Structures are given as C-alpha cells and as structure tokens.
CSV table of C-alpha atoms in Angstrom, one decimal:
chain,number,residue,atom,x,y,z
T,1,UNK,CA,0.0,0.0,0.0
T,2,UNK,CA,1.3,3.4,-1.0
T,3,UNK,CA,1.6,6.2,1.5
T,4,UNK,CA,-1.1,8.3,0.3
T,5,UNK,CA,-3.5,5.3,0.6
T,6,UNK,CA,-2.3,5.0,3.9
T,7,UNK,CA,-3.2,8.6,4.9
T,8,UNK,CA,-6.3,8.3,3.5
T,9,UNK,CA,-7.4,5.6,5.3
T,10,UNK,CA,-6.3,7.1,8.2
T,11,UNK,CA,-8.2,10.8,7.9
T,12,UNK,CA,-11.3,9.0,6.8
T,13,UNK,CA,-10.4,6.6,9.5
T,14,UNK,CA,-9.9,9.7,11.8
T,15,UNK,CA,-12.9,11.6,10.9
T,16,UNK,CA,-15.2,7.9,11.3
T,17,UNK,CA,-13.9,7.9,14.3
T,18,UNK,CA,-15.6,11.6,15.4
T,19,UNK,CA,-18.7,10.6,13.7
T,20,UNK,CA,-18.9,7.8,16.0
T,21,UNK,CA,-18.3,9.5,19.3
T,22,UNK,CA,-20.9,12.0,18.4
T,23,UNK,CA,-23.8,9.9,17.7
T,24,UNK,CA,-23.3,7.3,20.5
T,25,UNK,CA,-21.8,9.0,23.3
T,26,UNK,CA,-24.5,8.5,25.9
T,27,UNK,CA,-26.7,7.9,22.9
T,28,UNK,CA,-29.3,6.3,26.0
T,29,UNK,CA,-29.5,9.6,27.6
T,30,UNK,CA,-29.6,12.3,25.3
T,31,UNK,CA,-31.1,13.6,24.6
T,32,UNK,CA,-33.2,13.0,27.4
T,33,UNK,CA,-36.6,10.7,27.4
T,34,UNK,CA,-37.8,9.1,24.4
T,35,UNK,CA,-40.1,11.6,21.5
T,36,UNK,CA,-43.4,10.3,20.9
T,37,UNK,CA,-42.2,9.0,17.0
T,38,UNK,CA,-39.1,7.0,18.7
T,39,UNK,CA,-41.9,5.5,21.2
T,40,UNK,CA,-44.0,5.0,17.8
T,41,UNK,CA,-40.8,3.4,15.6
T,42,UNK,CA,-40.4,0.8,18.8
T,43,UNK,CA,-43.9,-0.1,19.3
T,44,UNK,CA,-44.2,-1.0,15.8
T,45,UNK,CA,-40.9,-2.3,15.8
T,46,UNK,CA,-42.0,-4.5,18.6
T,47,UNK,CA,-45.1,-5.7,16.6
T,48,UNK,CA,-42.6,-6.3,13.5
T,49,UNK,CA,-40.0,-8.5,15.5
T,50,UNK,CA,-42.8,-10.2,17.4
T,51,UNK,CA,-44.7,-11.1,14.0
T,52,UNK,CA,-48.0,-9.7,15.2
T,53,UNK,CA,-47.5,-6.9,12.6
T,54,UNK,CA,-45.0,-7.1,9.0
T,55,UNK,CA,-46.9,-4.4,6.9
T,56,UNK,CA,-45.2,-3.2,3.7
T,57,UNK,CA,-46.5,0.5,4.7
T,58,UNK,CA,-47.6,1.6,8.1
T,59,UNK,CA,-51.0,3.4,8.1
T,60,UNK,CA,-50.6,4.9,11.9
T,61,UNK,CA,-49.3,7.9,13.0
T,62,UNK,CA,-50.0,9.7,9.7
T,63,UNK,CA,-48.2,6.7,8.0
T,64,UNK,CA,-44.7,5.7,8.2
T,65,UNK,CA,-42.1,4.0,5.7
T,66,UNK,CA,-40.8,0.9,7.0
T,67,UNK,CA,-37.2,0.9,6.7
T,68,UNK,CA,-36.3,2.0,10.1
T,69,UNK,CA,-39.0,0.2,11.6
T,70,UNK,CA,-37.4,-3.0,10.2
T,71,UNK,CA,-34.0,-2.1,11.0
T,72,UNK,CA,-35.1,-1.3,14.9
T,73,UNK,CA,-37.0,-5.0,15.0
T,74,UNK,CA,-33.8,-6.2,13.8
T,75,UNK,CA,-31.7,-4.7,16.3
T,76,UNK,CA,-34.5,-5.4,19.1
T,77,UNK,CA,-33.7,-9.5,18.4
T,78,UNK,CA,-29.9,-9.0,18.5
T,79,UNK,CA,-29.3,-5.9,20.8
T,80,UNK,CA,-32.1,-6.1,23.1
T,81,UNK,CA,-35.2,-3.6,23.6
T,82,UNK,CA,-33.7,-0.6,25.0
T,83,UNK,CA,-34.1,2.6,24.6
T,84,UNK,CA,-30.4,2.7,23.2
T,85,UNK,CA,-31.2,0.2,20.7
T,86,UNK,CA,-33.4,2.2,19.1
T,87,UNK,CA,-30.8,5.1,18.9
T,88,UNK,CA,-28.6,3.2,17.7
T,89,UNK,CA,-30.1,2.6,14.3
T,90,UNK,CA,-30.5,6.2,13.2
T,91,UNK,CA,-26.7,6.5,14.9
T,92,UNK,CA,-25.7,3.9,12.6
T,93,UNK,CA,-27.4,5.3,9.5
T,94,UNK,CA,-25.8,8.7,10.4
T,95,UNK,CA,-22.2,7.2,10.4
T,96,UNK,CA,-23.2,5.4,7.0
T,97,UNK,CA,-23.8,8.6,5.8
T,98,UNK,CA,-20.4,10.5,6.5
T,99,UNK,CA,-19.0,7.9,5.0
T,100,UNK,CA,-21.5,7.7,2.2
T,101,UNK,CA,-20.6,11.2,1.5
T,102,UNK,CA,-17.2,10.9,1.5
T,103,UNK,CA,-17.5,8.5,-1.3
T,104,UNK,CA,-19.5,10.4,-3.0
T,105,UNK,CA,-17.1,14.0,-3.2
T,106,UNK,CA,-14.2,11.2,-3.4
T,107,UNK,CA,-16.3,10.1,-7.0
T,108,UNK,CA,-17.1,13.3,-8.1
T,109,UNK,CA,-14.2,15.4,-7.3
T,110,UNK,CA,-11.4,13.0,-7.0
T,111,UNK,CA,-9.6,15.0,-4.5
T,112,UNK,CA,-9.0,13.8,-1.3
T,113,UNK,CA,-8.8,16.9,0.4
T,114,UNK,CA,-12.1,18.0,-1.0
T,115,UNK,CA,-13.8,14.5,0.1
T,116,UNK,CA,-12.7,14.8,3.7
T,117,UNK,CA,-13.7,18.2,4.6
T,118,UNK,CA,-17.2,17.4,3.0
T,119,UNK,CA,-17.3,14.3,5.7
T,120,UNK,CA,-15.3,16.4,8.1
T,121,UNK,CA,-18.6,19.2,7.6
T,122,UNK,CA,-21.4,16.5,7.8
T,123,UNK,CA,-19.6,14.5,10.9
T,124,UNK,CA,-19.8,17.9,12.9
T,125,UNK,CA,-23.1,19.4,11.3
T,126,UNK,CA,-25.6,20.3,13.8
T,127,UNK,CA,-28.5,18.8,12.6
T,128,UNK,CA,-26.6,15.7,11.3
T,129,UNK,CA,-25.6,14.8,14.9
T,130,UNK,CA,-29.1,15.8,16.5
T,131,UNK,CA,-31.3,13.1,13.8
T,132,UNK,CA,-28.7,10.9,14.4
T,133,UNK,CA,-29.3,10.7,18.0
T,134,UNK,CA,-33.0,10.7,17.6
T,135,UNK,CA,-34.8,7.0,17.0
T,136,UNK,CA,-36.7,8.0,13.6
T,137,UNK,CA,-36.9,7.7,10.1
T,138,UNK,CA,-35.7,11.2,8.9
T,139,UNK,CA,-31.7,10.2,9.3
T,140,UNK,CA,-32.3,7.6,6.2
T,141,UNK,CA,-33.1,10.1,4.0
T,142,UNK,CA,-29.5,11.7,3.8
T,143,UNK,CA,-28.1,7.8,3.2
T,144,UNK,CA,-30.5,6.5,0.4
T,145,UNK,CA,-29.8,9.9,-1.1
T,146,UNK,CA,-26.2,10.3,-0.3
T,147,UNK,CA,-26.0,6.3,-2.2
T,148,UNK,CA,-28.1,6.9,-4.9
T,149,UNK,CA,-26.1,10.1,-6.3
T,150,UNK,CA,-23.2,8.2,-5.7
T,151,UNK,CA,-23.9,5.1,-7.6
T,152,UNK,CA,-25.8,7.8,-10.1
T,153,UNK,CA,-22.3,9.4,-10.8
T,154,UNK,CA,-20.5,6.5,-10.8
C-alpha cells in the first residue's frame, strides 16, 4: 500500500472515528426521554420483530415508511429492547452517511482533500448529529440519497 493510501485511510479513519463519538456518546440519555415518534418506531418495531405486525407500509401515525421500523426490529432480536437500541439505528445510519458522502465527493471530485472536509462538515453538522441521536426515520433520508447520487455518478 502506497503512502497516500495510507493517509487516507487514516483521515477518513480519523474523521469515522468523530462521527462515531458524536452519535453514540451517551446515545441512552440524550437527549433526554424518548419523542413520541421514537416511542412510535419501537412499538411498531415491537409488533414487526414479534410477528403480530410485517406491513409493507404503516397506516398509523400519519403513516410511516418501513425501513427503520425493520432495521429497529432487527436490532430489538440481537441488541435487546432498550431505549439505546433504538438510537442506535439512526446512529448507525448517520455514520453510513459520513462515510456515504465521502464517497460520494471522493467520486465526483477526485480530490482527497475535498472529500474529507465534505465528511469532516457532515460529521460535525448540527442537525446531522441531532437526527442521528434521535430514533426515527428522517436520518435515512440523507443515506439513500447520499448512495443513490453516488452510484448515479459513478
């Protein structure tokens, strides 16, 4: 491996590595108590992983997509049902997404330097960090569109 490889894998590495600590440093308590749609995502969730329920769209609470739903009811049978657990999934997708986006600038503008301080600026973002802390659906959006341009531009 050549030495600029190397440093890339380190910054993006590096910059993961913030992403991380800001979406799941005490990720279970804050923010504080659980928003009526995170209650919402892990009741259904609940339903999902307990088989009552496996609808292809859900009708309550002004209707919901079911990708996180089905993400949450599969990290309810391997993590537990926690309030954590439900965090953790948008966490997750808001990680994805850094590095998502990193790709991304990486594909269009083939500059390193470019690519990292667009992840760098989405790691740190405000209101990145805040949906990714929050249990709900919104923090997918930013990934499925994040991939699709990606793979669009490739």
């Amino acid at each position: 491996m050549n030495r600029a490889r190397a440093q890339e894998i380190f910054l993006v590495g590096a910059i993961l590595l913030l992403a991380t600590f800001l979406r799941v440093y005490r990720l279970d308590q804050l923010p504080p108590g659980l928003h009526y749609d995170e209650a919402f995502n892990a009741t259904m969730a609940y339903r999902v992983w307990m088989g009552i329920d496996r609808p292809i769209f859900f009708t309550e609470d002004m209707t919901e997509e079911p990708l996180a739903i089905y993400i949450t009811a599969l990290a309810f049978a391997l993590l537990g049902e926690t309030a954590w657990t439900i965090r953790f999934v948008s966490a997750l997708a808001g990680i994805a997404t850094v590095a998502a986006l990193y790709a991304l600038a990486r594909v269009m503008f083939r500059a390193r330097i470019i690519a990292a301080l667009a992840a760098f600026t989405l790691a740190i973002l405000y209101w990145h960090v805040n949906f990714s802390r929050l249990g709900m659906e919104p923090i997918f959006t930013p990934l499925m569109l994040t991939l699709a341009f990606t793979f669009l531009w490739k």
